[in-house]
């Protein structure tokens, strides 16, 4: 009897907490304002801003490489536990191999040449030099390119898009849609200048990237992103919906009113929440899914609170930085990597590719500002009201992604959801790992939007 009373009480309490967390007592929120900002050094100057767009080529001084090599050579490697694989994080023994490869076989010049085959530019927005890669298609006579803004996340970079760019910008048999790609770097990541002021959050970056697109002459455009990119594109859709032709996300999360309550009820009665077994399995058992997220997001807590402290270490040790980033590429691509000696990393990428992304962080000293983006966003994100996204939308759900949002929930937040794809394979770094799958999904969506525009102008 006493247990029954306690469980009813606990359940009631849980319902109340869930209602509050779900924001059910909030009124429908106004979308955030477009706003304005200044993130450069010192005071905003009174002179008219320089809005020129300047070609940029990636190039570093030889002294930077000499310094890098001596740091790798001087690494103090620890001793890993016997037979613990990647379960305690990246194994020191594995990092010895990485160091050896980095020093003897990795060729930055070759990687840099490849990156520089694409056009890069910089332009100053809100006081920061913003870098972007611009990939123009070759068009058939009479064909028009569709502008697409693709935004990377952490610990990735614009480099994730080198493989998907040719797929999206070349003429395709299935569809007339060909893209003109703009892949900017988030401020503080690789070649985009880091903010000198606190508070540069996703909303500010959304505005900066919208200004970039307008400066390039695109009044309306498509947006795509995963990780932070996925969060930033929702902000763009909120602050300037009339500029957005369509939104494609490969990491849609929702914050529905009552979502925690639904999760709780669904833990006992999943079929009350989702009719399809496939949807149920994306979210339940909620405890198990939550445990997985808790075990994999320690980094997030650190970066959302004291990014500069851990940054002091990572900005001084290339092997430390590589371990920190490689671990994410292992577990977020396949959690089974934790039980492997090499994290299973080589299955999806060459070490050259992974080291190039790491080099981009190292050479530009980006790790600390890149982590600060968590501090600027997480607290706000947790208190954010429930906004509806009204632009035409599509979601690609990759099976190895950290968390999943089933279609019925996505549809509640992205109210004009035109496409939801459960992908056959692939993880968090979708464009980098499965460029063809992602490219096909984006093109299918944009083709449908363009067709709808013709039908209902
Ligand atoms: C590195 O790559 C560059 C450019 O492809 C090439 O010229 C050079 O010979 C390579 N260096 C080595 C040591 O292989």
Coordinates of C-alpha atoms and ligand atoms in Angstrom, one line a residue:
X1 CA 0.0 0.0 0.0
X2 CA 2.7 2.5 1.0
X3 CA 4.5 1.8 -2.3
X4 CA 1.3 2.6 -4.2
X5 CA 0.9 5.9 -2.4
X6 CA 4.6 6.8 -2.9
X7 CA 4.4 5.9 -6.6
X8 CA 1.3 8.0 -7.2
X9 CA 2.9 10.9 -5.4
X10 CA 6.1 10.6 -7.4
X11 CA 4.2 10.3 -10.6
X12 CA 2.1 13.4 -9.8
X13 CA 5.3 15.3 -8.9
X14 CA 6.9 14.2 -12.1
X15 CA 3.9 15.3 -14.1
X16 CA 4.1 18.8 -12.6
X17 CA 7.8 19.0 -13.2
X18 CA 7.4 17.8 -16.7
X19 CA 4.7 20.3 -17.4
X20 CA 6.9 23.1 -16.1
X21 CA 9.9 21.8 -18.0
X22 CA 7.8 21.4 -21.1
X23 CA 6.9 25.1 -20.9
X24 CA 3.2 24.3 -21.0
X25 CA 2.5 27.4 -18.8
X26 CA 4.4 29.7 -21.2
X27 CA 2.5 31.7 -23.8
X28 CA 3.4 31.4 -27.5
X29 CA 6.8 33.2 -27.8
X30 CA 7.7 36.0 -30.2
X31 CA 10.5 34.8 -32.5
X32 CA 13.9 36.4 -31.5
X33 CA 14.7 39.7 -33.1
X34 CA 17.2 40.0 -36.0
X35 CA 19.3 42.4 -33.9
X36 CA 22.9 43.7 -34.5
X37 CA 26.3 43.2 -33.0
X38 CA 29.9 44.2 -32.8
X39 CA 32.5 41.5 -32.0
X40 CA 35.7 43.1 -33.1
X41 CA 38.6 44.5 -31.1
X42 CA 37.8 47.5 -29.0
X43 CA 35.0 50.0 -29.7
X44 CA 33.1 49.9 -33.0
X45 CA 34.7 52.5 -35.2
X46 CA 32.6 55.5 -36.6
X47 CA 34.0 55.1 -40.1
X48 CA 31.8 53.2 -42.7
X49 CA 32.6 49.4 -42.5
X50 CA 34.8 47.8 -45.2
X51 CA 32.5 45.3 -46.9
X52 CA 34.9 44.1 -49.5
X53 CA 35.1 40.4 -50.2
X54 CA 38.8 39.4 -50.5
X55 CA 40.1 36.1 -52.0
X56 CA 42.0 34.0 -49.5
X57 CA 44.5 31.2 -49.9
X58 CA 45.5 28.9 -47.1
X59 CA 49.2 29.2 -46.4
X60 CA 51.4 29.0 -43.2
X61 CA 54.9 30.0 -42.3
X62 CA 57.5 27.3 -42.1
X63 CA 58.2 28.1 -38.5
X64 CA 54.7 26.9 -37.5
X65 CA 55.5 23.4 -38.9
X66 CA 58.9 23.3 -37.2
X67 CA 57.2 24.2 -33.9
X68 CA 54.5 21.6 -34.5
X69 CA 57.0 18.8 -35.2
X70 CA 59.1 19.5 -32.1
X71 CA 55.9 19.5 -29.9
X72 CA 54.8 16.1 -31.4
X73 CA 58.3 14.7 -30.8
X74 CA 58.3 15.9 -27.2
X75 CA 55.0 14.4 -26.3
X76 CA 54.8 12.6 -23.0
X77 CA 52.7 9.5 -23.6
X78 CA 51.0 7.8 -20.8
X79 CA 50.4 4.1 -20.3
X80 CA 47.0 2.9 -21.1
X81 CA 45.1 0.4 -18.9
X82 CA 45.4 -3.2 -20.0
X83 CA 42.7 -4.2 -22.4
X84 CA 40.5 -1.1 -22.0
X85 CA 40.4 -0.1 -25.7
X86 CA 38.8 3.3 -26.2
X87 CA 36.6 2.9 -23.1
X88 CA 38.5 5.4 -21.0
X89 CA 38.9 7.7 -24.0
X90 CA 41.6 7.5 -26.6
X91 CA 44.4 5.0 -25.7
X92 CA 47.9 6.5 -25.3
X93 CA 49.3 3.6 -27.3
X94 CA 47.0 4.6 -30.2
X95 CA 48.3 8.2 -30.0
X96 CA 51.9 6.9 -30.3
X97 CA 50.9 5.6 -33.7
X98 CA 49.2 8.8 -34.6
X99 CA 52.3 10.8 -33.7
X100 CA 54.5 8.5 -35.7
X101 CA 52.3 8.8 -38.8
X102 CA 51.9 12.6 -38.3
X103 CA 55.7 13.0 -38.2
X104 CA 56.7 10.6 -41.0
X105 CA 53.9 10.1 -43.5
X106 CA 51.4 13.0 -43.2
X107 CA 51.9 15.6 -45.9
X108 CA 50.2 18.9 -45.1
X109 CA 51.4 20.5 -48.4
X110 CA 49.3 17.9 -50.3
X111 CA 46.3 18.5 -48.1
X112 CA 46.6 22.3 -48.4
X113 CA 46.8 22.0 -52.2
X114 CA 43.6 20.1 -52.2
X115 CA 41.8 22.6 -50.0
X116 CA 43.1 25.5 -52.1
X117 CA 41.6 24.0 -55.3
X118 CA 38.4 25.4 -53.9
X119 CA 37.8 29.2 -53.8
X120 CA 38.1 30.8 -50.4
X121 CA 37.3 34.3 -49.3
X122 CA 37.2 36.6 -46.3
X123 CA 34.9 39.5 -45.6
X124 CA 34.4 41.6 -42.4
X125 CA 31.0 41.3 -40.7
X126 CA 30.2 42.9 -37.3
X127 CA 33.9 43.5 -36.8
X128 CA 35.1 39.9 -37.6
X129 CA 36.9 38.6 -40.6
X130 CA 34.6 35.8 -41.8
X131 CA 36.0 33.0 -43.9
X132 CA 34.0 31.0 -46.4
X133 CA 34.5 28.5 -49.1
X134 CA 32.5 29.3 -52.3
X135 CA 31.9 26.5 -54.8
X136 CA 30.2 27.5 -58.0
X137 CA 28.7 24.9 -60.3
X138 CA 29.2 24.4 -64.0
X139 CA 25.8 25.0 -65.5
X140 CA 24.0 23.7 -68.7
X141 CA 22.6 26.4 -70.9
X142 CA 19.5 27.9 -69.3
X143 CA 20.1 26.3 -66.0
X144 CA 20.1 28.3 -62.8
X145 CA 22.1 27.5 -59.6
X146 CA 20.4 27.3 -56.3
X147 CA 22.3 28.9 -53.4
X148 CA 22.9 26.7 -50.4
X149 CA 24.5 27.8 -47.2
X150 CA 26.1 24.8 -45.4
X151 CA 27.2 25.2 -41.8
X152 CA 29.6 22.9 -40.0
X153 CA 29.8 22.1 -36.2
X154 CA 32.3 21.1 -33.6
X155 CA 34.9 19.6 -33.8
X156 CA 34.5 19.7 -37.5
X157 CA 35.1 22.5 -40.0
X158 CA 34.4 23.6 -43.6
X159 CA 36.8 20.8 -44.5
X160 CA 33.9 18.3 -43.9
X161 CA 32.4 19.6 -47.1
X162 CA 35.2 18.9 -49.5
X163 CA 33.7 15.6 -50.6
X164 CA 30.1 16.6 -50.8
X165 CA 30.8 19.9 -52.7
X166 CA 31.5 18.3 -56.0
X167 CA 28.4 16.1 -55.7
X168 CA 26.1 19.0 -55.1
X169 CA 27.6 21.3 -57.7
X170 CA 27.6 19.0 -60.6
X171 CA 24.7 18.3 -63.0
X172 CA 22.7 15.3 -61.9
X173 CA 20.5 12.9 -63.9
X174 CA 17.7 12.7 -61.4
X175 CA 17.1 16.4 -61.0
X176 CA 17.7 19.8 -62.6
X177 CA 18.7 21.3 -59.3
X178 CA 22.4 22.3 -59.1
X179 CA 23.8 24.1 -56.1
X180 CA 26.1 27.0 -55.6
X181 CA 27.6 26.3 -52.2
X182 CA 28.7 28.7 -49.5
X183 CA 30.4 27.0 -46.6
X184 CA 31.4 29.6 -44.0
X185 CA 33.5 29.0 -40.9
X186 CA 31.8 29.8 -37.6
X187 CA 33.6 32.7 -35.9
X188 CA 36.5 31.3 -33.9
X189 CA 36.7 28.1 -36.0
X190 CA 39.7 27.8 -38.4
X191 CA 39.9 30.9 -40.6
X192 CA 37.0 32.9 -39.2
X193 CA 38.2 35.4 -36.6
X194 CA 37.2 34.7 -33.0
X195 CA 35.0 37.1 -31.2
X196 CA 36.7 39.6 -28.9
X197 CA 33.6 40.1 -26.9
X198 CA 31.5 37.6 -24.9
X199 CA 28.1 36.6 -26.0
X200 CA 28.6 35.5 -29.6
X201 CA 25.9 32.9 -29.7
X202 CA 24.1 31.0 -32.5
X203 CA 21.6 33.8 -32.9
X204 CA 24.5 36.2 -33.6
X205 CA 26.2 33.8 -36.0
X206 CA 22.8 33.2 -37.8
X207 CA 22.7 37.0 -38.4
X208 CA 26.3 37.2 -39.5
X209 CA 25.8 34.4 -42.0
X210 CA 22.6 35.9 -43.3
X211 CA 24.5 39.2 -43.8
X212 CA 27.1 37.2 -45.7
X213 CA 24.6 35.7 -48.0
X214 CA 23.0 39.1 -48.7
X215 CA 26.4 40.6 -49.3
X216 CA 27.0 37.9 -51.9
X217 CA 23.8 38.9 -53.6
X218 CA 21.5 36.1 -52.4
X219 CA 18.2 37.5 -51.3
X220 CA 16.8 34.0 -50.8
X221 CA 18.7 30.8 -50.2
X222 CA 18.6 27.2 -48.8
X223 CA 20.3 26.3 -45.5
X224 CA 21.8 23.0 -44.3
X225 CA 23.6 21.9 -41.2
X226 CA 24.5 19.3 -38.6
X227 CA 25.7 19.7 -35.0
X228 CA 26.0 23.5 -34.3
X229 CA 25.2 24.1 -37.9
X230 CA 21.8 22.5 -37.4
X231 CA 21.2 24.8 -34.5
X232 CA 22.4 27.9 -36.3
X233 CA 20.1 27.2 -39.3
X234 CA 17.0 27.1 -37.1
X235 CA 18.0 30.5 -35.8
X236 CA 18.3 31.8 -39.4
X237 CA 14.9 30.4 -40.1
X238 CA 13.5 32.2 -37.1
X239 CA 15.1 35.6 -37.5
X240 CA 14.6 35.9 -41.3
X241 CA 12.1 33.4 -42.6
X242 CA 11.4 35.3 -45.8
X243 CA 15.0 34.8 -46.8
X244 CA 14.9 31.1 -46.5
X245 CA 13.7 28.8 -49.4
X246 CA 14.2 25.7 -47.3
X247 CA 16.0 24.1 -44.3
X248 CA 17.7 20.8 -44.4
X249 CA 19.0 19.4 -41.1
X250 CA 20.9 16.3 -40.3
X251 CA 20.5 16.8 -36.5
X252 CA 17.1 17.9 -35.6
X253 CA 16.3 18.1 -31.9
X254 CA 13.0 19.3 -30.6
X255 CA 11.8 21.0 -27.4
X256 CA 8.1 20.3 -27.5
X257 CA 5.8 21.4 -24.7
X258 CA 5.4 18.2 -22.5
X259 CA 8.2 16.4 -24.2
X260 CA 9.7 15.2 -20.9
X261 CA 6.3 14.0 -19.8
X262 CA 5.9 12.1 -23.1
X263 CA 9.3 10.5 -22.6
X264 CA 8.3 9.4 -19.1
X265 CA 4.9 7.9 -20.1
X266 CA 6.5 6.4 -23.2
X267 CA 9.1 4.6 -21.1
X268 CA 6.2 2.4 -19.8
X269 CA 3.8 2.6 -22.7
X270 CA 5.8 3.4 -25.9
X271 CA 2.8 2.7 -28.2
X272 CA 0.9 5.6 -26.5
X273 CA 3.5 8.0 -27.8
X274 CA 4.5 6.6 -31.2
X275 CA 2.4 4.2 -33.3
X276 CA 5.4 2.9 -35.3
X277 CA 7.9 0.5 -33.7
X278 CA 10.7 2.3 -35.7
X279 CA 9.8 5.6 -34.0
X280 CA 9.5 4.0 -30.6
X281 CA 13.0 2.5 -30.9
X282 CA 14.5 5.9 -31.7
X283 CA 13.5 7.3 -28.3
X284 CA 12.8 4.3 -25.9
X285 CA 13.9 2.9 -23.6
X286 CA 14.4 6.5 -22.6
X287 CA 16.6 5.6 -19.6
X288 CA 19.0 3.7 -21.8
X289 CA 19.1 6.5 -24.4
X290 CA 19.6 9.1 -21.7
X291 CA 22.4 7.1 -20.1
X292 CA 24.2 7.0 -23.5
X293 CA 23.9 10.7 -23.9
X294 CA 25.1 11.3 -20.3
X295 CA 28.1 9.1 -20.8
X296 CA 29.1 10.9 -24.0
X297 CA 28.6 14.6 -23.1
X298 CA 31.1 15.2 -20.4
X299 CA 33.0 17.4 -22.9
X300 CA 29.9 19.5 -23.3
X301 CA 29.6 20.3 -19.6
X302 CA 33.3 21.4 -19.5
X303 CA 33.0 23.5 -22.7
X304 CA 29.8 25.1 -21.6
X305 CA 31.4 26.2 -18.3
X306 CA 35.2 26.5 -18.4
X307 CA 36.3 26.3 -22.0
X308 CA 39.5 28.4 -21.5
X309 CA 40.9 26.1 -18.9
X310 CA 40.9 23.0 -21.0
X311 CA 41.8 25.2 -23.9
X312 CA 45.1 26.0 -22.2
X313 CA 46.1 22.4 -22.5
X314 CA 44.8 21.6 -25.9
X315 CA 46.2 24.7 -27.5
X316 CA 49.7 23.6 -26.4
X317 CA 49.8 19.9 -27.2
X318 CA 49.1 18.7 -30.8
X319 CA 48.8 15.1 -29.5
X320 CA 46.4 16.2 -26.8
X321 CA 44.3 18.1 -29.3
X322 CA 44.3 15.2 -31.7
X323 CA 43.2 12.8 -29.0
X324 CA 40.4 15.1 -27.9
X325 CA 39.1 15.5 -31.4
X326 CA 39.7 11.9 -32.6
X327 CA 37.7 10.5 -29.8
X328 CA 34.7 12.4 -31.1
X329 CA 35.2 11.1 -34.6
X330 CA 35.3 7.6 -33.2
X331 CA 32.4 7.5 -30.8
X332 CA 30.0 9.8 -32.8
X333 CA 30.5 7.7 -35.9
X334 CA 30.0 4.4 -34.2
X335 CA 29.9 3.9 -30.4
X336 CA 31.2 0.3 -31.0
X337 CA 34.6 2.1 -31.5
X338 CA 34.9 2.3 -27.7
X339 CA 35.6 -1.5 -27.7
X340 CA 38.3 -1.4 -30.4
X341 CA 42.0 -0.8 -30.1
X342 CA 42.0 1.9 -32.7
X343 CA 38.5 3.3 -32.0
X344 CA 37.4 1.9 -35.4
X345 CA 38.3 5.3 -36.9
X346 CA 40.2 3.9 -39.9
X347 CA 37.0 2.2 -41.1
X348 CA 35.5 5.5 -42.1
X349 CA 38.3 7.9 -42.8
X350 CA 42.0 7.9 -43.7
X351 CA 44.2 9.3 -40.9
X352 CA 45.2 12.0 -43.5
X353 CA 41.6 13.3 -43.6
X354 CA 41.2 13.3 -39.8
X355 CA 44.6 14.9 -39.2
X356 CA 43.8 17.6 -41.8
X357 CA 40.7 18.7 -39.8
X358 CA 42.9 18.6 -36.6
X359 CA 45.6 20.6 -38.4
X360 CA 43.1 23.3 -39.3
X361 CA 42.3 23.7 -35.6
X362 CA 45.9 23.5 -34.6
X363 CA 47.4 25.9 -37.1
X364 CA 44.8 28.6 -36.5
X365 CA 44.7 28.2 -32.7
X366 CA 41.0 27.6 -32.9
X367 CA 40.3 25.1 -30.1
X368 CA 39.6 27.5 -27.3
X369 CA 37.3 29.9 -29.2
X370 CA 35.6 26.9 -30.8
X371 CA 34.8 25.5 -27.3
X372 CA 33.6 28.9 -26.1
X373 CA 30.6 28.6 -28.5
X374 CA 29.2 26.0 -26.0
X375 CA 29.5 28.5 -23.2
X376 CA 27.7 31.2 -25.2
X377 CA 24.9 28.8 -26.2
X378 CA 24.1 26.0 -23.8
X379 CA 22.6 28.1 -21.0
X380 CA 20.3 30.0 -23.4
X381 CA 19.4 26.8 -25.3
X382 CA 18.1 25.2 -22.0
X383 CA 15.9 28.2 -21.3
X384 CA 14.7 28.7 -24.9
X385 CA 10.9 28.8 -25.4
X386 CA 9.2 26.5 -27.9
X387 CA 9.6 28.1 -31.3
X388 CA 7.9 26.8 -34.4
X389 CA 9.9 26.7 -37.6
X390 CA 7.7 27.7 -40.5
X391 CA 10.0 27.4 -43.5
X392 CA 9.9 24.3 -45.8
X393 CA 12.0 21.7 -43.9
X394 CA 13.6 18.4 -44.3
X395 CA 15.4 16.1 -41.7
X396 CA 17.8 13.3 -42.3
X397 CA 18.1 11.0 -39.3
X398 CA 21.4 9.1 -39.4
X399 CA 21.3 5.8 -37.4
X400 CA 24.6 6.5 -35.4
X401 CA 23.7 10.0 -34.4
X402 CA 23.9 10.7 -30.7
X403 CA 20.1 11.2 -30.3
X404 CA 17.1 10.8 -32.6
X405 CA 13.9 12.7 -33.0
X406 CA 11.1 10.7 -34.6
X407 CA 9.1 12.3 -37.5
X408 CA 5.9 13.0 -35.5
X409 CA 7.9 15.2 -33.1
X410 CA 9.9 16.9 -35.7
X411 CA 6.7 17.8 -37.5
X412 CA 5.3 19.5 -34.4
X413 CA 8.3 21.9 -34.4
X414 CA 9.1 22.1 -38.1
X415 CA 5.5 22.6 -39.1
X416 CA 6.2 22.6 -42.9
X417 CA 8.1 19.3 -42.8
X418 CA 8.2 18.1 -46.4
X419 CA 10.7 15.2 -46.0
X420 CA 12.0 13.0 -43.2
X421 CA 14.5 10.3 -44.1
X422 CA 15.7 7.5 -41.8
X423 CA 19.1 6.9 -43.3
X424 CA 20.5 3.3 -43.8
X425 CA 23.9 4.1 -42.4
X426 CA 26.1 6.9 -41.1
X427 CA 26.7 9.0 -38.0
X428 CA 27.2 12.4 -36.7
X429 CA 29.6 13.7 -39.4
X430 CA 27.3 12.9 -42.2
X431 CA 28.7 15.1 -45.0
X432 CA 32.2 13.8 -44.2
X433 CA 31.3 10.2 -43.9
X434 CA 28.3 9.6 -46.2
X435 CA 28.5 12.5 -48.7
X436 CA 26.5 10.7 -51.4
X437 CA 23.6 9.8 -49.1
X438 CA 23.4 13.3 -47.7
X439 CA 23.8 15.0 -51.1
X440 CA 21.0 12.9 -52.6
X441 CA 18.7 13.7 -49.7
X442 CA 19.3 17.4 -49.9
X443 CA 18.8 17.4 -53.7
X444 CA 15.5 15.4 -53.3
X445 CA 14.2 17.9 -50.8
X446 CA 15.2 21.0 -52.8
X447 CA 13.7 19.5 -56.0
X448 CA 10.4 19.1 -54.2
X449 CA 10.4 22.6 -52.9
X450 CA 11.2 24.1 -56.3
X451 CA 8.5 22.0 -57.8
X452 CA 6.0 23.2 -55.2
X453 CA 7.0 26.8 -56.0
X454 CA 6.1 26.3 -59.6
X455 CA 2.7 24.7 -58.7
X456 CA 1.8 27.3 -56.1
X457 CA 3.7 30.5 -57.0
Ligands
LIG1 C1 54.0 16.4 -50.3 O1 53.0 16.8 -51.3 C2 53.5 17.8 -52.2 C3 52.3 18.3 -53.0 O2 51.5 17.2 -53.5 C4 54.6 17.1 -53.1 O3 55.1 18.0 -54.0 C5 55.7 16.6 -52.1 O4 56.6 15.9 -52.9 C6 55.1 15.8 -51.0 N1 56.2 15.5 -50.1 C7 56.5 14.3 -49.7 C8 57.6 14.1 -48.7 O5 56.0 13.3 -50.2

